[in-house]
Coordinates of C-alpha atoms and ligand atoms in Angstrom, one line a residue:
M1 CA 95.8 48.3 -82.7
S2 CA 96.2 44.7 -84.0
V3 CA 94.1 42.1 -82.2
K4 CA 93.6 38.2 -82.9
S5 CA 89.8 37.6 -83.8
I6 CA 88.7 34.5 -82.8
E7 CA 88.5 31.8 -85.1
R8 CA 84.7 30.3 -85.8
T9 CA 84.4 26.7 -86.9
P10 CA 82.2 26.4 -89.9
S11 CA 79.7 24.5 -88.0
A12 CA 79.9 26.4 -84.7
Y13 CA 77.0 28.9 -83.7
Y14 CA 77.5 32.4 -82.9
N15 CA 74.6 32.8 -80.6
P16 CA 73.3 36.3 -80.2
L17 CA 72.1 38.0 -77.2
L18 CA 68.6 38.0 -77.7
I19 CA 65.3 38.6 -75.4
K20 CA 64.0 35.3 -75.6
N21 CA 67.4 34.2 -74.2
L22 CA 66.0 35.5 -71.1
L23 CA 62.6 33.9 -71.4
D24 CA 63.5 30.2 -72.2
N25 CA 64.9 28.7 -68.6
P26 CA 62.3 30.3 -66.5
V27 CA 59.2 28.8 -68.2
R28 CA 60.6 25.7 -68.3
Q29 CA 62.1 25.7 -64.5
F30 CA 59.5 27.3 -62.6
P31 CA 56.2 26.6 -64.8
D32 CA 54.0 26.8 -61.8
Q33 CA 55.3 29.9 -60.4
E34 CA 52.7 32.5 -60.3
I35 CA 51.9 36.1 -62.0
V36 CA 49.4 37.7 -60.4
Y37 CA 47.5 41.0 -62.4
G38 CA 45.9 43.1 -59.7
D39 CA 42.6 41.8 -58.7
F40 CA 41.9 40.8 -62.3
K41 CA 43.9 37.6 -63.2
R42 CA 46.4 35.1 -61.9
L43 CA 48.1 33.4 -64.3
T44 CA 51.8 30.5 -64.4
Y45 CA 54.8 31.0 -65.8
R46 CA 54.1 28.1 -68.0
E47 CA 50.8 30.0 -69.5
L48 CA 52.9 33.1 -69.9
G49 CA 55.3 31.3 -72.3
E50 CA 52.0 30.2 -74.2
R51 CA 50.7 33.6 -74.0
I52 CA 53.6 35.2 -75.5
G53 CA 53.5 32.8 -78.3
R54 CA 49.8 33.3 -78.8
L55 CA 50.5 37.3 -78.8
A56 CA 53.6 37.1 -81.2
S57 CA 51.5 35.1 -83.8
G58 CA 48.2 36.8 -83.2
L59 CA 49.9 40.1 -84.2
A60 CA 51.4 38.5 -87.1
G61 CA 47.8 37.4 -88.2
L62 CA 46.9 41.3 -87.8
G63 CA 50.3 42.1 -90.0
V64 CA 52.9 43.1 -88.0
K65 CA 56.1 41.7 -89.2
S66 CA 59.7 42.3 -87.9
G67 CA 61.1 46.0 -88.3
D68 CA 57.4 47.2 -87.2
T69 CA 56.6 49.1 -84.3
V70 CA 54.0 47.9 -81.7
A71 CA 52.9 50.4 -79.4
V72 CA 51.3 50.1 -76.0
M73 CA 49.3 52.2 -73.8
D74 CA 48.2 50.3 -70.6
W75 CA 48.4 50.3 -66.8
D76 CA 50.8 48.0 -65.3
S77 CA 49.8 44.5 -66.1
H78 CA 50.8 40.9 -67.4
R79 CA 49.9 41.9 -70.7
Y80 CA 52.6 44.7 -70.8
L81 CA 54.7 41.8 -69.3
E82 CA 54.1 40.0 -72.7
C83 CA 54.7 42.7 -74.8
F84 CA 57.9 43.3 -73.2
F85 CA 59.1 39.6 -74.4
A86 CA 56.5 38.5 -77.5
V87 CA 57.2 42.3 -79.3
P88 CA 60.9 42.2 -79.6
M89 CA 61.1 38.6 -79.8
M90 CA 59.1 39.0 -83.0
G91 CA 62.0 41.4 -84.3
A92 CA 59.8 43.9 -84.1
V93 CA 60.1 47.4 -81.6
L94 CA 58.1 47.8 -78.9
H95 CA 56.9 51.1 -78.2
T96 CA 56.3 51.8 -74.5
V97 CA 53.9 55.0 -74.7
N98 CA 54.0 57.2 -71.8
I99 CA 50.4 57.9 -70.9
R100 CA 51.5 61.1 -68.5
L101 CA 52.2 63.1 -71.4
S102 CA 49.8 65.4 -72.6
P103 CA 47.7 64.5 -75.4
E104 CA 49.6 66.3 -78.0
Q105 CA 52.8 65.1 -77.0
I106 CA 51.8 61.4 -77.1
L107 CA 50.4 62.2 -80.7
Y108 CA 53.9 63.4 -81.8
T109 CA 55.5 60.4 -80.3
I110 CA 53.1 57.6 -82.1
N111 CA 54.0 59.5 -85.3
H112 CA 57.3 60.1 -84.6
A113 CA 57.9 56.1 -83.4
E114 CA 56.1 55.4 -86.6
D115 CA 53.7 53.1 -84.9
D116 CA 51.8 50.4 -86.6
V117 CA 49.6 49.0 -84.4
I118 CA 48.1 50.2 -80.9
L119 CA 47.5 48.4 -77.8
V120 CA 45.3 50.5 -75.9
N121 CA 43.7 50.0 -72.4
T122 CA 39.7 51.2 -72.5
E123 CA 40.9 53.8 -70.2
F124 CA 43.1 55.6 -72.8
L125 CA 40.7 55.5 -75.4
P126 CA 39.2 59.0 -75.1
I127 CA 43.1 60.1 -75.5
L128 CA 43.1 58.4 -78.9
E129 CA 39.5 60.1 -79.7
T130 CA 41.1 63.3 -79.4
I131 CA 43.9 62.8 -81.5
R132 CA 42.8 60.1 -84.3
E133 CA 42.5 62.6 -87.1
R134 CA 46.3 63.8 -86.8
I135 CA 47.4 59.9 -86.3
E136 CA 49.6 59.1 -89.6
P137 CA 48.6 57.0 -91.3
V138 CA 45.6 55.2 -89.0
K139 CA 47.2 52.2 -86.9
K140 CA 45.3 49.3 -85.9
L141 CA 44.2 49.5 -82.9
V142 CA 44.1 46.3 -80.2
L143 CA 41.8 47.0 -77.3
L144 CA 43.1 46.0 -73.9
N145 CA 39.8 45.6 -71.4
D146 CA 39.7 45.0 -68.1
T147 CA 35.8 45.7 -67.7
G148 CA 34.1 43.3 -69.6
V149 CA 31.6 45.7 -71.1
T150 CA 32.4 46.7 -74.7
P151 CA 33.2 50.3 -74.5
A152 CA 31.4 53.0 -76.4
T153 CA 34.5 54.5 -78.8
T154 CA 34.0 56.0 -82.3
L155 CA 37.3 54.5 -82.9
E156 CA 38.0 51.4 -85.1
I157 CA 39.0 48.5 -83.1
A158 CA 41.1 45.6 -85.1
T159 CA 40.5 42.9 -82.2
E160 CA 40.3 42.6 -78.3
Y161 CA 43.5 41.4 -76.6
E162 CA 42.2 38.1 -75.3
A163 CA 40.6 37.3 -79.0
L164 CA 44.4 38.0 -80.1
L165 CA 45.5 35.7 -78.3
A166 CA 42.8 33.0 -78.5
S167 CA 43.3 32.9 -82.2
G168 CA 47.1 32.7 -82.0
D169 CA 49.7 29.9 -81.7
P170 CA 51.2 28.9 -78.1
G171 CA 54.0 27.1 -80.0
H172 CA 54.8 30.1 -82.3
T173 CA 58.5 29.7 -83.0
F174 CA 60.8 32.7 -82.8
P175 CA 63.5 33.3 -85.2
D176 CA 66.9 34.4 -84.5
F177 CA 68.5 37.7 -85.9
S178 CA 71.3 40.2 -85.3
E179 CA 71.5 41.0 -81.4
D180 CA 71.9 44.7 -82.2
T181 CA 67.9 44.7 -83.6
R182 CA 66.2 47.5 -81.7
A183 CA 63.8 46.1 -79.3
T184 CA 62.2 49.1 -77.6
T185 CA 61.7 52.7 -77.8
F186 CA 60.2 55.3 -75.8
Y187 CA 60.2 59.1 -75.0
T188 CA 61.6 61.3 -72.6
T189 CA 60.6 65.0 -72.3
G190 CA 63.8 67.0 -72.6
T191 CA 64.5 70.6 -72.1
T192 CA 63.1 71.7 -75.5
G193 CA 59.8 70.4 -75.1
L194 CA 59.2 68.1 -77.7
P195 CA 59.8 64.7 -76.5
K196 CA 63.2 62.7 -77.4
G197 CA 62.7 59.2 -78.3
V198 CA 65.6 56.6 -76.7
Y199 CA 66.0 53.6 -77.9
F200 CA 67.6 49.5 -77.2
S201 CA 68.6 46.5 -78.5
H202 CA 68.4 42.8 -77.9
R203 CA 72.1 43.0 -76.7
Q204 CA 71.5 46.1 -74.5
L205 CA 68.6 44.5 -72.8
V206 CA 70.0 41.3 -72.3
L207 CA 73.5 42.8 -70.6
H208 CA 71.6 45.3 -68.3
T209 CA 69.3 42.7 -67.2
L210 CA 72.3 40.6 -66.4
A211 CA 74.7 43.0 -65.1
T212 CA 71.9 44.4 -62.9
R213 CA 70.5 41.1 -61.5
A214 CA 74.3 40.1 -60.8
A215 CA 74.5 43.8 -58.7
L216 CA 71.3 42.9 -56.8
A217 CA 72.1 38.9 -56.3
G218 CA 73.9 37.4 -53.1
S219 CA 73.0 37.9 -49.2
G220 CA 73.7 41.4 -48.3
Q221 CA 71.6 44.0 -48.1
G222 CA 69.1 45.4 -50.9
R223 CA 69.5 42.0 -53.0
L224 CA 66.6 40.2 -55.3
N225 CA 66.8 36.5 -55.1
Q226 CA 64.9 33.7 -55.7
D227 CA 62.8 33.6 -53.1
D228 CA 61.3 37.0 -53.3
V229 CA 57.7 38.3 -54.6
Y230 CA 58.5 41.5 -57.0
M231 CA 55.9 43.7 -57.7
P232 CA 56.8 47.2 -60.2
I233 CA 55.6 50.5 -58.7
T234 CA 57.5 52.4 -61.9
P235 CA 55.2 52.4 -64.8
M236 CA 56.2 49.8 -67.3
F237 CA 56.4 52.5 -69.8
H238 CA 59.3 54.4 -68.0
V239 CA 62.6 52.7 -69.2
H240 CA 60.7 48.9 -69.0
A241 CA 60.1 49.7 -65.2
W242 CA 63.5 50.1 -64.7
G243 CA 64.1 46.6 -66.3
V244 CA 63.5 44.9 -63.3
P245 CA 60.2 42.9 -65.2
Y246 CA 63.1 41.2 -67.4
I247 CA 65.2 40.4 -64.0
A248 CA 62.5 39.2 -62.1
T249 CA 61.5 36.9 -64.9
T250 CA 65.0 35.5 -65.2
L251 CA 65.0 34.6 -61.5
G252 CA 61.4 32.8 -62.1
V253 CA 59.8 34.7 -58.9
K254 CA 56.2 35.4 -58.1
Q255 CA 55.6 38.7 -60.3
V256 CA 52.7 41.3 -59.3
Y257 CA 51.7 43.8 -61.4
P258 CA 49.3 46.6 -59.9
G259 CA 47.6 48.0 -62.4
R260 CA 47.1 51.7 -62.1
Y261 CA 48.8 53.0 -58.9
V262 CA 46.1 53.6 -56.0
P263 CA 48.0 54.1 -52.7
E264 CA 45.7 51.6 -50.7
H265 CA 45.3 48.9 -53.3
L266 CA 49.3 48.9 -53.4
L267 CA 49.5 48.6 -50.0
S268 CA 46.7 45.9 -49.8
L269 CA 48.7 44.0 -52.6
I270 CA 51.9 44.0 -50.5
Q271 CA 49.9 42.6 -47.8
C272 CA 47.9 39.8 -49.7
E273 CA 50.4 39.0 -52.0
D274 CA 53.6 39.2 -49.5
V275 CA 55.2 41.3 -51.9
T276 CA 58.9 41.9 -50.8
F277 CA 60.7 43.8 -53.8
S278 CA 59.6 47.2 -55.5
H279 CA 60.9 50.3 -56.9
C280 CA 59.4 53.5 -56.8
V281 CA 59.9 57.2 -56.6
P282 CA 60.2 59.3 -53.6
T283 CA 56.5 60.8 -54.1
I284 CA 55.0 57.2 -54.7
L285 CA 56.5 55.7 -51.4
Q286 CA 55.5 59.1 -49.7
M287 CA 52.0 58.4 -50.4
L288 CA 52.1 54.6 -49.6
L289 CA 53.8 55.8 -46.0
S290 CA 51.2 58.8 -45.8
S291 CA 48.3 56.3 -46.4
P292 CA 46.1 55.1 -43.1
K293 CA 46.3 51.9 -44.6
V294 CA 50.2 51.4 -43.4
E295 CA 49.2 50.8 -40.3
E296 CA 47.3 47.7 -40.9
T297 CA 50.6 46.6 -43.5
D298 CA 53.6 44.7 -42.8
L299 CA 56.2 45.9 -44.5
S300 CA 59.2 44.7 -42.7
R301 CA 60.4 42.1 -45.2
W302 CA 59.9 45.1 -48.4
K303 CA 62.8 46.0 -50.2
V304 CA 62.4 48.9 -52.0
I305 CA 64.6 50.7 -54.3
I306 CA 64.0 54.6 -54.8
G307 CA 64.9 56.3 -58.1
G308 CA 63.7 58.8 -60.3
A309 CA 64.9 61.6 -57.9
A310 CA 67.5 61.9 -54.7
L311 CA 65.9 59.6 -51.4
P312 CA 65.6 62.3 -49.2
Q313 CA 66.6 61.1 -45.7
A314 CA 63.6 62.0 -44.1
L315 CA 61.5 59.7 -46.1
A316 CA 64.4 56.8 -45.8
R317 CA 64.0 57.1 -42.1
Q318 CA 60.4 56.9 -42.0
A319 CA 60.6 53.7 -43.9
R320 CA 63.2 52.2 -42.0
S321 CA 60.7 52.9 -39.1
R322 CA 58.8 50.6 -40.6
G323 CA 61.5 48.0 -41.4
V324 CA 61.7 48.8 -45.2
D325 CA 65.0 47.6 -46.7
I326 CA 65.3 50.9 -48.4
F327 CA 67.9 52.2 -50.9
A328 CA 68.6 54.6 -53.8
A329 CA 69.3 54.0 -57.5
Y330 CA 70.2 56.3 -60.2
G331 CA 69.9 56.1 -63.9
M332 CA 67.7 57.7 -66.5
S333 CA 66.2 57.2 -69.6
E334 CA 69.3 56.9 -72.0
T335 CA 70.9 54.6 -69.8
C336 CA 68.4 51.5 -69.7
P337 CA 68.4 52.9 -66.8
I338 CA 70.5 51.7 -63.8
L339 CA 73.8 53.0 -63.3
T340 CA 74.4 52.9 -59.9
F341 CA 72.8 51.4 -56.2
A342 CA 73.2 52.9 -53.0
Q343 CA 73.7 49.2 -51.4
L344 CA 75.9 48.8 -48.2
K345 CA 79.5 47.1 -48.5
P346 CA 79.6 44.3 -46.0
H347 CA 81.6 46.1 -43.4
M348 CA 79.1 49.1 -43.4
L349 CA 76.5 46.2 -42.2
D350 CA 77.8 46.9 -38.9
W351 CA 77.5 50.8 -38.3
D352 CA 74.8 52.1 -36.9
E353 CA 71.5 52.9 -38.1
E354 CA 72.1 56.7 -38.8
R355 CA 75.4 56.2 -40.8
Q356 CA 73.8 53.5 -42.7
L357 CA 71.2 55.6 -43.5
E358 CA 73.2 58.2 -45.1
I359 CA 74.7 55.4 -47.4
R360 CA 71.5 54.3 -48.6
C361 CA 70.0 58.0 -49.6
K362 CA 73.8 58.4 -51.5
T363 CA 73.5 58.0 -54.9
G364 CA 75.4 54.8 -55.4
L365 CA 77.9 52.9 -56.6
P366 CA 77.9 52.0 -60.4
I367 CA 76.8 48.5 -60.6
P368 CA 79.3 45.8 -62.8
M369 CA 80.2 46.9 -66.4
V370 CA 79.4 50.8 -65.4
E371 CA 82.2 53.3 -66.2
L372 CA 81.0 56.5 -64.5
R373 CA 82.9 59.6 -64.0
I374 CA 82.6 62.9 -62.7
V375 CA 84.6 65.5 -65.0
D376 CA 85.0 69.1 -65.7
E377 CA 84.1 71.0 -69.0
E378 CA 87.6 69.6 -70.5
M379 CA 86.7 66.2 -69.6
N380 CA 89.1 66.0 -66.8
D381 CA 88.5 63.6 -63.9
M382 CA 87.7 65.5 -60.7
P383 CA 89.1 63.8 -57.3
H384 CA 87.1 61.5 -55.5
D385 CA 87.0 63.0 -52.3
G386 CA 83.6 63.9 -51.9
V387 CA 83.5 67.5 -52.2
S388 CA 84.6 68.1 -55.9
Q389 CA 82.0 68.5 -57.9
G390 CA 81.4 67.2 -62.1
E391 CA 79.5 66.2 -64.2
V392 CA 78.3 62.5 -64.2
V393 CA 79.4 60.9 -67.8
V394 CA 79.4 57.3 -68.4
R395 CA 79.9 54.5 -70.7
T396 CA 78.3 50.7 -70.6
P397 CA 77.0 48.7 -73.3
W398 CA 73.4 49.5 -72.5
L399 CA 73.2 53.2 -73.4
T400 CA 71.0 54.4 -75.9
Q401 CA 73.1 55.2 -78.9
G402 CA 71.6 58.2 -79.7
Y403 CA 68.2 60.0 -80.0
L404 CA 65.8 58.8 -82.4
K405 CA 65.7 60.7 -85.8
D406 CA 67.5 63.8 -84.0
P407 CA 71.4 63.3 -84.9
R408 CA 72.0 67.1 -83.3
N409 CA 71.1 66.3 -79.9
S410 CA 72.5 62.3 -80.1
E411 CA 76.2 64.1 -80.7
Q412 CA 75.5 66.4 -78.1
L413 CA 74.5 63.5 -75.6
W414 CA 77.3 61.7 -76.6
R415 CA 80.2 64.7 -77.0
G416 CA 83.5 63.1 -76.2
G417 CA 82.3 59.7 -76.7
Y418 CA 80.7 59.9 -73.1
L419 CA 77.0 59.7 -72.2
H420 CA 76.6 63.2 -70.9
T421 CA 73.8 62.7 -67.9
G422 CA 73.7 66.6 -67.5
D423 CA 73.8 65.5 -64.0
I424 CA 76.4 66.9 -61.3
G425 CA 77.8 65.0 -58.7
V426 CA 80.7 64.1 -56.4
I427 CA 82.0 60.8 -55.9
D428 CA 83.7 59.8 -52.1
A429 CA 86.8 58.0 -51.3
E430 CA 84.7 54.3 -51.0
G431 CA 83.5 55.1 -54.3
Y432 CA 79.7 56.1 -53.9
L433 CA 78.3 58.8 -56.1
K434 CA 75.9 61.6 -54.5
I435 CA 74.1 63.6 -57.5
T436 CA 74.0 67.2 -56.0
D437 CA 73.0 69.3 -59.3
R438 CA 71.6 69.2 -62.4
L439 CA 72.7 71.0 -65.6
K440 CA 69.6 70.4 -67.8
D441 CA 67.0 72.7 -67.4
V442 CA 63.9 70.6 -66.8
I443 CA 61.8 70.1 -63.7
K444 CA 61.0 66.8 -62.2
T445 CA 57.8 66.8 -60.4
G446 CA 56.9 63.4 -59.0
G447 CA 58.8 61.5 -61.2
E448 CA 57.8 63.3 -64.6
W449 CA 59.5 65.8 -66.2
I450 CA 58.5 69.2 -67.1
S451 CA 60.1 71.4 -69.9
S452 CA 60.8 74.9 -68.5
L453 CA 61.3 76.1 -72.1
E454 CA 57.9 74.9 -72.9
L455 CA 56.0 76.8 -70.1
E456 CA 58.4 79.9 -70.8
D457 CA 57.2 80.2 -74.2
L458 CA 53.4 79.7 -73.5
I459 CA 53.7 82.4 -71.3
L460 CA 55.4 84.6 -73.0
K461 CA 52.4 84.2 -75.5
H462 CA 50.2 86.3 -73.0
P463 CA 50.0 89.4 -74.6
A464 CA 50.2 91.5 -71.3
V465 CA 53.9 89.4 -70.4
A466 CA 56.9 90.8 -71.2
E467 CA 59.9 88.3 -69.8
A468 CA 59.3 85.1 -68.4
A469 CA 61.1 82.5 -66.8
V470 CA 60.6 78.8 -65.2
V471 CA 62.5 76.9 -62.8
G472 CA 61.9 74.2 -60.1
V473 CA 61.6 74.8 -56.3
P474 CA 61.9 71.9 -53.9
D475 CA 58.6 70.6 -52.7
P476 CA 57.8 68.1 -49.7
K477 CA 55.6 66.2 -51.7
W478 CA 56.6 66.2 -55.3
G479 CA 60.2 66.6 -54.9
E480 CA 60.3 69.9 -57.2
R481 CA 57.1 71.8 -58.5
P482 CA 57.4 74.8 -61.0
M483 CA 57.8 78.1 -60.4
A484 CA 57.3 80.9 -63.0
L485 CA 58.7 84.6 -62.5
V486 CA 56.7 86.9 -64.5
V487 CA 57.9 90.6 -65.7
A488 CA 54.6 92.4 -67.0
K489 CA 54.8 94.8 -69.9
P490 CA 54.7 98.8 -69.0
G491 CA 51.3 99.2 -67.6
Q492 CA 49.7 96.0 -67.4
D493 CA 48.4 95.0 -64.1
L494 CA 48.7 90.9 -64.2
E495 CA 47.6 88.9 -61.2
A496 CA 48.9 85.3 -61.0
A497 CA 45.6 83.9 -61.2
A498 CA 45.5 85.2 -65.0
I499 CA 48.7 83.3 -65.9
R500 CA 47.6 79.7 -64.5
A501 CA 44.5 80.3 -66.1
W502 CA 46.2 81.0 -69.5
L503 CA 48.2 78.0 -68.8
Q504 CA 45.0 76.0 -67.8
D505 CA 43.5 76.4 -71.0
F506 CA 46.8 74.9 -72.5
A507 CA 46.5 72.0 -70.5
E508 CA 42.6 71.5 -71.1
R509 CA 43.6 71.6 -74.8
G510 CA 46.4 68.8 -74.2
V511 CA 49.6 71.0 -75.1
I512 CA 50.7 70.5 -71.6
S513 CA 50.5 68.4 -68.9
K514 CA 48.0 69.7 -66.2
W515 CA 50.8 69.1 -63.6
G516 CA 52.6 71.6 -65.4
I517 CA 50.9 74.6 -64.3
P518 CA 53.2 76.6 -61.9
D519 CA 51.8 76.8 -58.3
R520 CA 53.6 79.9 -58.1
V521 CA 53.6 82.7 -60.2
L522 CA 56.1 85.8 -59.1
F523 CA 56.0 89.0 -60.5
V524 CA 59.3 90.5 -60.5
D525 CA 60.8 94.0 -62.1
A526 CA 63.5 92.0 -63.9
I527 CA 64.8 88.4 -64.4
P528 CA 68.5 87.5 -63.4
K529 CA 70.5 87.1 -66.3
T530 CA 74.3 85.4 -67.3
S531 CA 76.8 87.9 -68.3
V532 CA 76.0 86.4 -71.8
G533 CA 72.6 87.5 -71.5
K534 CA 71.1 83.6 -70.8
L535 CA 68.1 83.4 -68.3
D536 CA 70.5 82.9 -64.9
K537 CA 68.4 79.6 -63.6
K538 CA 71.2 78.8 -60.7
A539 CA 70.7 82.6 -59.6
M540 CA 67.2 82.2 -59.5
R541 CA 66.6 79.1 -57.9
Q542 CA 69.3 80.3 -55.0
Q543 CA 67.0 83.8 -54.9
Y544 CA 63.5 83.0 -55.0
I545 CA 64.0 79.5 -53.2
Q546 CA 65.5 81.7 -50.4
A547 CA 62.7 84.2 -50.2
I548 CA 59.8 81.4 -50.4
Q549 CA 61.0 79.6 -47.5
G550 CA 61.8 83.0 -45.8
Ligands
AMP1 P1 64.5 60.1 -66.4 O1 64.8 59.9 -67.7 O2 63.3 60.6 -66.3 O3 64.7 58.7 -65.6 O4 64.9 61.0 -65.2 C1 66.4 60.3 -65.1 C2 67.2 62.1 -64.0 O5 66.4 61.9 -62.8 C3 68.6 61.8 -64.0 O6 69.3 62.3 -64.7 C4 68.7 62.9 -62.3 O7 68.6 63.8 -62.7 C5 67.1 62.2 -61.8 N1 67.5 61.2 -60.6 C6 67.5 59.7 -61.0 N2 67.6 59.0 -60.0 C7 68.4 59.8 -59.0 C8 68.9 60.0 -57.9 N3 69.0 58.6 -57.2 N4 69.4 60.7 -57.1 C9 69.1 62.1 -57.9 N5 68.6 62.5 -59.1 C10 68.3 61.0 -59.8

């Protein structure tokens, strides 16, 4: 196709889309706006800007240069927000380490991402101590410490975060560079057991921020505006807390970072800091609403996006009864993450509560710049009739362009030029997507993935096991929990406790997370297989879920 390129005046500046462009305005326009870190610290946007400069120049003093990777292991904090900006703005890559992975998986991600420096909260030092000998090469460690007490550790600490900032330059200048520079990376647990790295450029994060901000702007239901107070309740290591800290910063709103998630503390922050906007997985909301403290918390001004798993209507109803403006969103690690929001269209605002609730619990409408299709195996579009199912495939400017150093899985993700989500859904006549099933063989419990294949591998290592399969079964608290089906070798008298103890041993050695251990282990004569001899997970789910639910 022949097109006419724009002409560039020799002196014209072709402004790359960089994360630093998101920061300058709010720091200038809302210098006195507050950022709160739990009960530990309060700072202003002015200080945020200065601390970002100090952090970058401090890191540069430690030897960090463009192209290096800086890892963070922290709870949600103002420090994390500072890293969201300072590290990419230096031209370095921010690796947000998923501290909920097992120590072995964390080790894998640190080595795979080739981290140069690790900023580590005192609480996570024991994890690094167990894997230190196998971290290649040895990294410089910066301590993030809220206790005021120097921790006893055998690790060599280069410096402490506040000391690093004190030595840095608040007026540090950040260079321009290509907008395609990698800004962030983090890992998602896939079907194979080994975490897969996804990555996002400055351009992608800027466009994701602007488009998501546009989708949340305005006066309808489910909005984030300048008078809101924002508090994330999805971890900052997980897809940049869905990118909302970037959006909140561009808006110049008050931000509250809660540290470790403790339901009573979260509720007290909502109450004391007047939090009006959050996002979380269903399990966390369930915990908040079940806490006795909820009785003394006014949630009537609270807007909350639920994602990471489907929003159950019962939970939405419970939240609505407390006046919460609740609605679902959908996306995945690979998609930066936002693809859809289940906001009500203007004409639906007159509908009765139950009809509205149904919309709030759908998977949502694609936000600006998202092309979302449901397709059959030949990539043909399925009708938008609310019943025809297809795989959700997408294009938008902010999708990971592959998995880090993994061309085979990257091609698989992007086959046919669309990113394959592995989710099955329907689209109704109003354009709302509803996820109905999943192609990928993984289990999501409390917002975290468990690889069924890895669990199967470990169970099969048990000397008395002939065959094993692991499937996810619905759970009212965690969304899903793994269930193992086991065929014992002839003559072996196996019990569920033996399998659980076997897996417990792997959990204690850091191979799997402790929540990977199935609650239920069923002994069966044979495991259902497909016509080509593969484990038939769909059949298993149907058969055994029915059996469990009686
Ligand atoms: P993650 O990469 O951990 O963010 O997980 C993304 C996956 O979580 C998606 O591919 C879906 O399988 C699931 N998911 C996220 N949001 C929703 C939703 N609103 N409804 C149903 N499933 C969801």
